[in-house]
Coordinates of C-alpha atoms and ligand atoms in Angstrom, one line a residue:
M1 CA 63.9 229.8 81.6
K2 CA 66.1 228.4 78.8
E3 CA 66.8 231.0 76.1
S4 CA 67.7 231.0 72.3
M5 CA 71.0 232.0 71.0
I6 CA 72.4 232.7 67.5
I7 CA 76.2 232.3 67.4
I8 CA 77.8 233.8 64.4
G9 CA 81.0 231.8 63.4
G10 CA 81.9 228.2 63.7
G11 CA 85.6 228.6 64.8
V12 CA 87.0 227.4 68.2
A13 CA 85.5 230.6 70.0
G14 CA 81.9 230.3 68.6
L15 CA 81.7 226.3 68.8
T16 CA 83.0 226.5 72.5
A17 CA 80.1 229.1 73.4
A18 CA 77.7 226.9 71.5
A19 CA 78.6 223.6 73.0
M20 CA 78.6 225.0 76.6
L21 CA 75.2 226.8 76.0
A22 CA 73.6 223.6 74.2
N23 CA 74.9 221.6 77.2
D24 CA 73.0 223.8 79.6
G25 CA 69.8 223.2 77.4
H26 CA 69.7 226.5 75.6
Q27 CA 68.4 226.5 72.0
V28 CA 71.5 227.2 70.0
T29 CA 72.0 228.0 66.2
V30 CA 75.4 228.5 64.8
L31 CA 75.9 230.1 61.3
E32 CA 79.2 229.4 59.7
Q33 CA 80.0 231.0 56.4
S34 CA 82.5 228.6 55.2
R35 CA 82.1 224.7 54.4
E36 CA 84.3 223.7 57.3
W37 CA 84.3 224.0 61.3
G38 CA 87.4 225.6 62.9
G39 CA 87.9 228.8 61.2
C40 CA 91.6 229.8 61.7
A41 CA 92.1 226.5 63.5
G42 CA 90.3 224.5 60.7
K43 CA 91.5 222.4 57.9
F44 CA 91.2 221.8 54.1
S45 CA 91.9 218.7 52.0
R46 CA 93.5 218.2 48.6
K47 CA 93.2 214.8 47.3
K48 CA 94.8 212.4 50.1
F49 CA 96.4 215.2 51.8
L50 CA 94.9 217.2 54.6
F51 CA 96.3 220.8 55.9
P52 CA 95.6 222.7 58.9
V53 CA 94.6 226.3 57.8
G54 CA 96.5 228.2 60.5
A55 CA 96.7 227.1 63.9
T56 CA 98.8 223.8 64.6
L57 CA 100.4 224.0 68.0
G58 CA 98.1 222.8 70.7
M59 CA 97.8 224.0 74.1
G60 CA 95.6 223.7 77.0
F61 CA 95.2 220.1 77.0
E62 CA 97.1 219.5 80.2
E63 CA 95.3 218.8 83.4
G64 CA 93.9 222.1 84.4
G65 CA 94.4 223.5 80.7
I66 CA 91.4 225.3 79.4
H67 CA 90.5 222.8 76.8
E68 CA 90.6 219.9 79.2
R69 CA 88.5 221.9 81.9
I70 CA 86.0 222.7 79.1
F71 CA 86.0 219.0 77.7
N72 CA 85.5 217.8 81.3
H73 CA 82.6 220.1 81.9
L74 CA 80.9 218.7 78.8
H75 CA 81.9 215.2 79.6
I76 CA 83.7 214.8 76.2
P77 CA 86.4 212.3 76.9
M78 CA 89.8 213.8 76.6
Q79 CA 91.2 210.3 75.6
E80 CA 89.3 210.7 72.3
L81 CA 91.3 213.6 71.3
P82 CA 94.4 212.4 69.8
V83 CA 97.2 214.7 71.4
Q84 CA 100.8 214.1 72.0
K85 CA 102.6 216.0 74.5
L86 CA 105.9 217.5 73.1
E87 CA 109.1 217.4 75.4
E88 CA 110.9 219.3 72.7
V89 CA 108.4 221.8 71.6
M90 CA 110.2 223.4 68.7
N91 CA 113.4 224.4 67.2
I92 CA 114.2 228.1 66.7
H93 CA 116.7 229.0 64.1
L94 CA 118.4 232.3 64.4
P95 CA 120.9 233.4 61.9
N96 CA 124.0 231.1 62.9
K97 CA 122.3 229.3 65.7
T98 CA 119.6 226.8 66.6
I99 CA 117.8 226.6 70.0
T100 CA 115.7 223.8 71.1
F101 CA 112.7 224.9 73.2
H102 CA 112.4 222.4 76.0
R103 CA 109.0 221.8 77.9
D104 CA 111.2 221.3 81.1
R105 CA 112.1 224.8 82.4
N106 CA 115.6 224.0 83.4
E107 CA 116.6 222.2 80.3
H108 CA 115.1 225.1 78.5
V109 CA 117.3 227.6 80.2
E110 CA 120.3 225.4 80.0
S111 CA 119.7 225.3 76.2
L112 CA 119.7 228.9 75.9
V113 CA 122.8 229.4 78.0
R114 CA 124.4 227.0 75.7
A115 CA 123.3 229.1 72.8
F116 CA 124.5 232.5 74.4
P117 CA 127.1 231.5 76.8
E118 CA 128.3 235.3 76.9
H119 CA 125.1 236.1 78.7
K120 CA 124.8 233.1 81.0
Q121 CA 124.2 234.9 84.3
K122 CA 121.8 237.4 82.8
I123 CA 119.6 234.8 81.1
M124 CA 119.3 232.7 84.1
R125 CA 118.2 235.8 86.1
F126 CA 115.9 236.8 83.5
Y127 CA 114.1 233.5 83.4
Q128 CA 114.1 233.3 87.1
K129 CA 112.0 236.5 87.2
L130 CA 110.0 235.5 84.1
Y131 CA 108.9 232.0 85.6
E132 CA 108.2 233.9 88.9
I133 CA 106.0 236.3 87.5
A134 CA 104.1 233.7 85.2
A135 CA 103.5 231.5 88.2
K136 CA 101.7 234.2 90.0
V137 CA 99.8 235.2 86.9
R138 CA 98.8 231.5 86.4
A139 CA 97.5 231.4 90.0
L140 CA 95.6 234.5 89.4
M141 CA 93.9 233.0 86.2
V142 CA 92.7 229.7 87.7
E143 CA 89.3 231.1 88.3
L144 CA 89.3 232.9 84.9
P145 CA 88.5 236.3 86.0
V146 CA 87.1 238.6 83.6
L147 CA 88.9 241.7 82.3
P148 CA 88.1 244.6 82.0
P149 CA 85.6 244.0 84.8
Q150 CA 82.1 245.7 84.0
T151 CA 79.8 244.4 86.6
R152 CA 79.8 244.0 90.4
N153 CA 80.2 240.2 90.0
E154 CA 83.1 240.6 87.7
W155 CA 84.9 243.0 90.1
L156 CA 84.2 240.4 93.0
G157 CA 85.5 237.5 90.9
L158 CA 88.7 239.5 90.1
L159 CA 89.1 240.4 93.8
H160 CA 88.5 236.8 94.7
S161 CA 91.2 235.7 92.4
L162 CA 93.9 238.0 94.1
N163 CA 96.0 237.0 97.1
V164 CA 99.1 238.6 98.6
S165 CA 101.4 237.3 96.1
S166 CA 99.4 238.8 93.2
L167 CA 99.9 242.3 94.6
T168 CA 103.5 242.0 93.9
L169 CA 102.8 241.8 90.1
L170 CA 101.5 245.5 90.4
P171 CA 104.9 247.1 89.5
Y172 CA 104.8 245.0 86.3
F173 CA 101.4 246.3 85.0
P174 CA 102.7 249.5 83.3
K175 CA 106.0 247.6 82.1
T176 CA 106.8 245.7 78.8
V177 CA 108.8 242.5 78.1
G178 CA 111.4 245.0 76.8
H179 CA 111.6 246.6 80.2
L180 CA 112.3 243.2 81.8
L181 CA 115.0 242.5 79.0
K182 CA 116.5 245.9 79.8
K183 CA 116.7 245.3 83.6
F184 CA 118.9 242.2 82.8
D185 CA 120.9 244.0 80.3
L186 CA 119.6 241.7 77.4
L187 CA 118.2 244.4 75.3
N188 CA 120.7 244.9 72.6
T189 CA 121.4 241.2 72.1
P190 CA 120.4 238.4 69.6
F191 CA 118.6 236.9 72.7
K192 CA 116.1 239.6 72.3
H193 CA 115.3 238.3 68.8
F194 CA 114.6 234.8 70.3
I195 CA 112.1 236.4 72.6
D196 CA 110.7 238.5 69.9
G197 CA 110.2 235.4 67.7
Q198 CA 108.3 233.7 70.6
L199 CA 106.2 237.0 71.1
I200 CA 105.2 237.8 67.8
D201 CA 103.7 234.3 67.2
S202 CA 101.7 234.4 70.5
M203 CA 101.2 238.0 71.4
Q204 CA 101.4 239.5 68.0
V205 CA 104.0 242.2 69.0
K206 CA 107.6 242.3 69.8
S207 CA 109.1 242.7 73.3
E208 CA 109.3 246.4 73.3
Q209 CA 105.5 246.6 72.9
C210 CA 104.5 243.3 74.7
A211 CA 102.6 243.9 78.1
C212 CA 105.0 242.4 80.6
I213 CA 102.5 240.3 82.6
L214 CA 100.8 238.6 79.5
G215 CA 104.2 238.2 77.8
C216 CA 105.7 236.4 80.7
L217 CA 102.8 234.2 80.6
A218 CA 103.1 233.6 76.9
L219 CA 106.9 232.8 77.2
D220 CA 106.2 230.3 79.9
I221 CA 103.1 228.6 78.6
Y222 CA 104.7 225.8 76.5
H223 CA 106.4 224.6 79.8
E224 CA 102.8 223.8 80.9
G225 CA 102.3 221.7 77.8
A226 CA 102.5 222.0 74.1
F227 CA 100.9 219.3 72.0
Y228 CA 100.9 217.9 68.5
V229 CA 97.2 217.0 67.5
E230 CA 96.8 214.4 65.0
G231 CA 95.0 215.6 61.9
G232 CA 95.2 219.1 63.3
L233 CA 93.4 221.4 65.9
Y234 CA 90.3 221.1 63.8
Q235 CA 89.6 218.0 66.0
V236 CA 88.7 220.3 68.8
A237 CA 86.3 222.3 66.7
H238 CA 84.6 218.9 65.6
R239 CA 84.4 217.5 69.1
L240 CA 82.6 220.8 70.2
A241 CA 80.3 220.8 67.2
D242 CA 79.3 217.2 67.5
H243 CA 78.5 217.9 71.4
A244 CA 76.5 221.0 70.5
K245 CA 74.5 219.0 67.9
G246 CA 74.0 216.2 70.3
N247 CA 72.4 218.6 72.7
G248 CA 69.9 220.0 70.2
G249 CA 72.0 222.7 68.6
V250 CA 71.3 223.6 65.0
L251 CA 74.8 224.1 63.3
M252 CA 74.7 225.2 59.6
L253 CA 77.7 225.5 57.4
G254 CA 77.5 227.9 54.4
R255 CA 75.5 230.5 56.2
K256 CA 77.0 234.0 56.1
A257 CA 75.5 236.4 58.6
E258 CA 75.0 239.6 56.8
R259 CA 72.7 241.6 59.1
M260 CA 71.6 241.9 62.7
V261 CA 68.5 243.9 63.7
R262 CA 67.2 244.4 67.1
T263 CA 63.7 244.7 68.1
G264 CA 63.5 245.6 72.0
N265 CA 65.8 242.9 73.5
K266 CA 65.2 240.3 70.7
W267 CA 67.6 239.8 67.8
T268 CA 66.9 238.8 64.1
V269 CA 70.0 237.7 62.1
T270 CA 70.0 237.5 58.3
D271 CA 72.0 235.2 56.3
H272 CA 73.2 235.8 52.7
R273 CA 70.4 233.8 51.4
G274 CA 67.9 236.1 53.0
N275 CA 66.8 233.6 55.8
D276 CA 66.0 235.1 59.1
Y277 CA 66.8 233.6 62.5
R278 CA 65.4 235.1 65.7
A279 CA 66.7 234.6 69.2
D280 CA 66.9 236.3 72.6
H281 CA 70.7 236.5 72.5
V282 CA 73.4 237.0 69.7
I283 CA 77.0 236.0 70.2
S284 CA 79.5 237.1 67.6
S285 CA 82.6 235.4 67.4
L286 CA 84.0 237.4 64.5
P287 CA 86.8 240.1 64.6
V288 CA 85.1 243.3 65.8
Q289 CA 86.2 245.0 62.4
V290 CA 83.1 243.0 61.0
L291 CA 80.6 244.9 63.2
P292 CA 80.1 247.9 61.0
D293 CA 78.7 245.6 58.3
L294 CA 76.6 243.6 60.6
L295 CA 75.0 246.3 62.7
S296 CA 72.5 249.1 61.9
E297 CA 74.2 252.5 62.4
T298 CA 72.1 253.4 65.4
D299 CA 73.2 250.1 67.1
L300 CA 76.9 250.6 66.2
R301 CA 76.7 254.0 67.6
S302 CA 75.3 252.5 70.9
L303 CA 78.3 250.2 71.3
G304 CA 80.4 253.2 72.7
Y305 CA 83.4 255.0 71.7
T306 CA 85.9 252.4 72.7
L307 CA 84.6 249.4 70.9
R308 CA 83.5 251.5 67.9
K309 CA 87.3 252.8 67.6
K310 CA 88.5 249.3 67.7
T311 CA 86.3 248.3 64.8
A312 CA 88.5 250.6 62.6
E313 CA 91.9 249.5 63.9
E314 CA 94.1 247.2 61.6
T315 CA 95.8 244.0 62.7
W316 CA 98.2 241.8 61.2
R317 CA 97.6 239.8 58.0
T318 CA 99.2 236.5 57.3
M319 CA 100.8 234.7 54.2
T320 CA 100.6 230.9 54.5
L321 CA 102.2 228.1 52.3
Y322 CA 100.7 224.6 52.3
L323 CA 103.2 222.1 51.3
T324 CA 103.0 218.5 50.1
L325 CA 106.4 216.6 51.1
K326 CA 108.0 213.5 50.1
E327 CA 109.5 211.9 53.2
T328 CA 113.1 212.3 52.3
D329 CA 116.0 211.9 55.0
T330 CA 115.9 215.7 55.6
I331 CA 112.2 215.6 56.4
M332 CA 112.4 212.7 58.5
N333 CA 115.0 214.4 60.6
M334 CA 113.0 217.6 61.1
P335 CA 111.2 218.6 64.2
L336 CA 107.5 218.9 63.9
F337 CA 107.5 222.6 64.8
Q338 CA 110.1 225.3 64.0
Q339 CA 110.6 229.0 63.6
I340 CA 113.2 230.5 61.1
C341 CA 114.4 234.1 61.9
T342 CA 116.6 235.1 58.9
S343 CA 116.9 238.8 59.9
E344 CA 120.3 239.7 61.6
S345 CA 118.4 242.9 63.0
G346 CA 115.4 240.9 64.2
E347 CA 112.8 241.9 61.8
M348 CA 109.8 239.6 62.6
S349 CA 107.4 240.1 59.7
E350 CA 107.2 239.7 55.9
G351 CA 109.0 236.5 55.6
N352 CA 111.8 237.5 57.9
H353 CA 110.1 235.2 60.6
I354 CA 108.3 232.0 59.6
F355 CA 106.6 229.3 61.7
M356 CA 106.6 225.8 60.3
S357 CA 104.4 223.0 61.2
L358 CA 105.2 219.5 59.6
S359 CA 102.8 216.5 60.1
N360 CA 104.1 213.6 62.2
G361 CA 105.6 210.6 60.3
T362 CA 102.6 208.5 61.7
D363 CA 99.7 210.9 61.0
R364 CA 97.8 209.2 58.4
V365 CA 95.0 211.7 58.6
R366 CA 97.4 214.4 57.2
A367 CA 99.1 212.3 54.6
P368 CA 99.5 208.8 53.1
E369 CA 102.6 206.7 54.0
G370 CA 105.8 208.2 52.6
Y371 CA 104.5 211.8 52.6
R372 CA 103.9 214.6 55.0
T373 CA 102.2 217.9 54.8
M374 CA 103.5 221.3 56.1
T375 CA 101.9 224.6 56.9
V376 CA 104.4 227.6 56.9
S377 CA 103.1 231.2 58.1
T378 CA 104.6 234.6 58.4
H379 CA 103.2 238.0 59.5
I380 CA 102.5 240.4 56.7
D381 CA 101.7 244.2 56.6
L382 CA 99.0 244.9 53.8
S383 CA 100.6 248.4 53.1
Y384 CA 103.0 246.5 50.8
W385 CA 100.3 244.7 48.9
K386 CA 97.8 247.5 48.1
A387 CA 97.2 247.6 44.3
K388 CA 96.3 244.6 42.5
E389 CA 99.5 244.2 40.3
E390 CA 101.6 244.8 43.6
Y391 CA 99.5 242.1 45.3
D392 CA 100.2 239.5 42.8
K393 CA 104.0 240.4 42.6
R394 CA 104.1 240.3 46.4
K395 CA 102.5 237.0 46.6
I396 CA 105.3 235.4 44.3
F397 CA 107.9 237.4 46.1
M398 CA 106.7 236.3 49.6
Q399 CA 106.3 232.7 48.5
E400 CA 110.0 232.6 47.2
K401 CA 111.3 234.4 50.3
M402 CA 109.6 231.8 52.6
I403 CA 111.0 228.9 50.7
A404 CA 114.4 230.6 50.7
A405 CA 114.3 230.9 54.6
I406 CA 113.7 227.1 54.7
L407 CA 116.5 226.5 52.4
S408 CA 118.8 228.5 54.6
V409 CA 118.4 226.0 57.3
Y410 CA 117.7 222.8 55.0
P411 CA 119.6 223.1 51.7
D412 CA 118.1 219.8 50.6
F413 CA 114.6 220.8 51.2
K414 CA 113.4 221.4 47.7
E415 CA 113.9 217.8 46.8
A416 CA 111.1 216.9 49.1
V417 CA 108.6 219.3 47.7
E418 CA 105.8 218.0 45.6
Q419 CA 103.3 220.6 45.7
V420 CA 103.0 224.4 47.0
E421 CA 99.7 226.0 47.6
C422 CA 99.8 229.7 48.7
G423 CA 97.2 231.4 51.3
A424 CA 97.6 235.2 50.8
P425 CA 95.5 237.7 52.7
K426 CA 92.6 237.6 49.9
A427 CA 92.4 233.7 50.5
W428 CA 92.2 234.2 54.2
E429 CA 89.4 237.0 53.8
R430 CA 87.5 234.4 51.5
Y431 CA 87.9 231.3 53.7
T432 CA 87.6 232.9 57.1
G433 CA 85.3 235.8 56.5
R434 CA 88.0 238.1 58.1
P435 CA 88.0 241.7 56.7
G436 CA 91.2 242.0 54.6
G437 CA 92.3 238.8 55.9
M438 CA 93.3 240.2 59.4
V439 CA 94.1 237.5 61.9
G440 CA 95.2 237.2 65.3
G441 CA 93.4 239.9 67.1
F442 CA 94.9 243.1 68.6
G443 CA 98.6 242.9 69.4
Q444 CA 98.9 242.5 73.2
S445 CA 100.5 246.0 74.0
R446 CA 99.9 247.7 77.1
N447 CA 97.1 249.8 75.2
N448 CA 95.3 246.7 74.1
S449 CA 95.7 244.1 76.9
L450 CA 94.4 243.3 80.4
F451 CA 92.3 246.3 81.7
F452 CA 92.5 247.9 78.2
S453 CA 91.2 244.8 76.3
L454 CA 87.6 244.5 74.9
S455 CA 85.0 242.9 77.2
H456 CA 82.8 240.1 76.1
R457 CA 79.8 242.3 77.1
T458 CA 78.6 245.1 74.8
K459 CA 76.2 248.0 75.5
L460 CA 73.6 246.4 73.3
P461 CA 71.1 244.2 75.2
N462 CA 72.0 240.6 74.8
F463 CA 74.6 240.9 72.2
W464 CA 77.9 239.3 73.3
L465 CA 81.3 239.1 71.8
C466 CA 83.9 236.5 71.8
G467 CA 86.9 235.5 69.6
D468 CA 90.5 236.8 69.2
S469 CA 89.7 240.5 69.3
I470 CA 88.2 240.1 73.0
F471 CA 90.0 239.5 76.2
P472 CA 92.2 237.3 76.8
G473 CA 93.0 237.4 73.0
A474 CA 94.3 234.9 70.4
G475 CA 95.1 231.3 70.3
T476 CA 92.5 228.5 70.7
I477 CA 93.1 228.6 74.5
G478 CA 92.5 232.5 74.5
V479 CA 89.3 232.4 72.4
S480 CA 88.1 229.4 74.6
V481 CA 88.3 231.6 77.6
G482 CA 86.4 234.4 76.0
A483 CA 83.6 232.0 74.8
Y484 CA 83.6 230.7 78.5
H485 CA 82.9 234.1 79.9
V486 CA 80.1 234.7 77.5
Y487 CA 78.6 231.3 78.7
S488 CA 79.2 232.2 82.3
S489 CA 77.6 235.6 82.0
I490 CA 74.5 234.3 80.3
T491 CA 73.9 231.3 82.6
G492 CA 75.4 232.6 85.8
K493 CA 77.5 229.2 85.9
K494 CA 81.0 228.4 86.3
L495 CA 83.6 225.9 85.2
S496 CA 84.7 223.6 87.9
Q497 CA 88.4 223.9 88.7
Ligands
LIG501 C1 98.6 231.5 60.5 C2 98.0 231.2 62.0 C3 98.7 230.4 62.9 C4 98.2 230.2 64.2 N1 98.9 229.3 65.0 C5 98.3 229.1 66.2 C6 98.8 227.9 66.9 O1 99.7 227.2 66.5 N2 98.1 227.7 68.1 C7 97.1 228.3 68.6 O2 96.5 228.1 69.6 N3 96.5 229.3 67.8 C8 97.1 229.7 66.7 N4 96.5 230.7 65.9 C9 95.5 231.6 66.4 C10 94.1 230.7 66.4 O3 94.1 230.1 65.1 C11 93.1 231.8 66.5 O4 93.2 232.8 67.5 C12 91.8 231.1 66.7 O5 91.6 229.9 66.1 C13 90.6 232.1 66.4 O6 89.4 231.5 66.6 P1 88.0 232.3 66.5 O7 86.9 231.2 66.8 O8 88.1 233.5 67.4 O9 88.1 232.9 65.0 P2 88.0 232.0 63.7 O10 88.7 230.9 63.6 O11 88.3 233.1 62.6 O12 86.4 231.6 63.6 C14 85.5 232.4 63.1 C15 84.6 231.9 62.1 O13 83.5 232.7 61.7 C16 83.4 232.4 60.3 N5 82.7 233.6 59.8 C17 83.3 234.8 59.4 N6 82.3 235.6 59.1 C18 81.1 235.1 59.2 C19 79.7 235.5 59.0 N7 79.6 236.7 58.6 N8 78.8 234.5 59.2 C20 79.0 233.4 59.6 N9 80.4 232.9 59.8 C21 81.3 233.6 59.6 C22 84.6 232.1 59.5 O14 84.5 231.3 58.6 C23 85.3 231.2 60.9 O15 85.1 229.9 60.8 C24 97.1 231.0 64.7 C25 96.6 231.8 63.7 C26 96.9 232.0 62.4 C27 96.2 233.0 61.5

């Protein structure tokens, strides 16, 4: 019998679950508190300009990638998605050197060897091992196993994914990427800063904390395909929302879920206007830190110790700048994606490491002819921002620091800047409903990842979780996998390979 579902949150996770469940004939209602679909991968507009809120670099659109597999499953034509595969994924600027991240693995290693000739052999051996581990992990992930396995079927699914070569991964489970760097004598080198810059953006931790198996996958993933999406990644959210609506889903913007009450196995969700929505299942795509506000005390206690403990754990915040730029020579010659690390000692937060995404010169969705838009982000730690006065000062300080980082690489940059808008943690909290503006899920350390990550299942009947706090974690590809696990657990159906 087809069932009813309430999905809280209209980001990529919630909309992936909505589209897949509606496609299967279930009665789907999505409540999204903001006025836009896409959440952290959404957009906002200012006059003729459009800005991606946070996520900009697309992955998973290649053949066999998770977005491609889900779109195929839903019969959404991939050709409709305006994506452009990047052969040069990004430029990474360390103090005194610039490295181009090439999609081709050989070219990539050559580029690193050119940047660090004194470590040539070590870097080559490091990547040989890293690519070997990543290939085995990718093979394991094809069937999208669930971690941590909670049911007989999930254990069977995991065992089914294993083969002889995956057993050779066992020694790497207790290791970090830092261990791998140490093995190749690369730990105390600027090359480590390059690796840390990649990891902090994708895994939210540096090499000394990052779980080796997932870290290798993250450091390899752009070689499978990294994409510029015309307009921005919100296009994915919009396609999924349209598909869910086309299959009878009721999708509502401007509806903040404030309370969830269980009567037996049925749920009632109440929004901020006092409207009640009843359903057989509830799927929350929000960070788990929201759960204490949504659930009754009894239900919160029933979630169990591990999940309850996580609801009190802090994650990174972000500070973002949204720039309107004139198309000067400097801008025309800039790569679309760049990282700048300004710290000699390899600090990766508070403006010492920034990620910049520029709109393509032909992208008329983001800016009119002669202009571009740019989103710049850095990780921040709220302990520096506690009091109101400190917060306002810190915001100005951080904006100046981020612009100074860009000027350190592009001294003429200021000539291009027409407007700067700032997205500090309070703005993130307001627009994405994330408590304290926490973003990116839990850092993928050994304590938070793989068998220690949070399952999409909860101990409450018919209450499911997806989003970047849940296995396998952040990024539009990570949250899509989590949403698929919810779909598959409810329906018993699988994605074709
Ligand atoms: C600055 C930044 C840069 C990033 N860059 C990239 C990148 O380049 N590539 C990439 O793949 N990933 C990137 N990411 C990560 C990626 O954006 C996220 O992991 C992913 O989009 C999270 O999706 P989600 O659906 O889990 O959560 P969200 O996107 O946060 O969606 C949750 C939705 O729920 C809504 N909501 C919240 N509370 C309520 C409520 N009570 N009731 C109803 N609705 C509610 C929110 O408004 C939001 O729309 C980036 C993230 C950030 C912050």
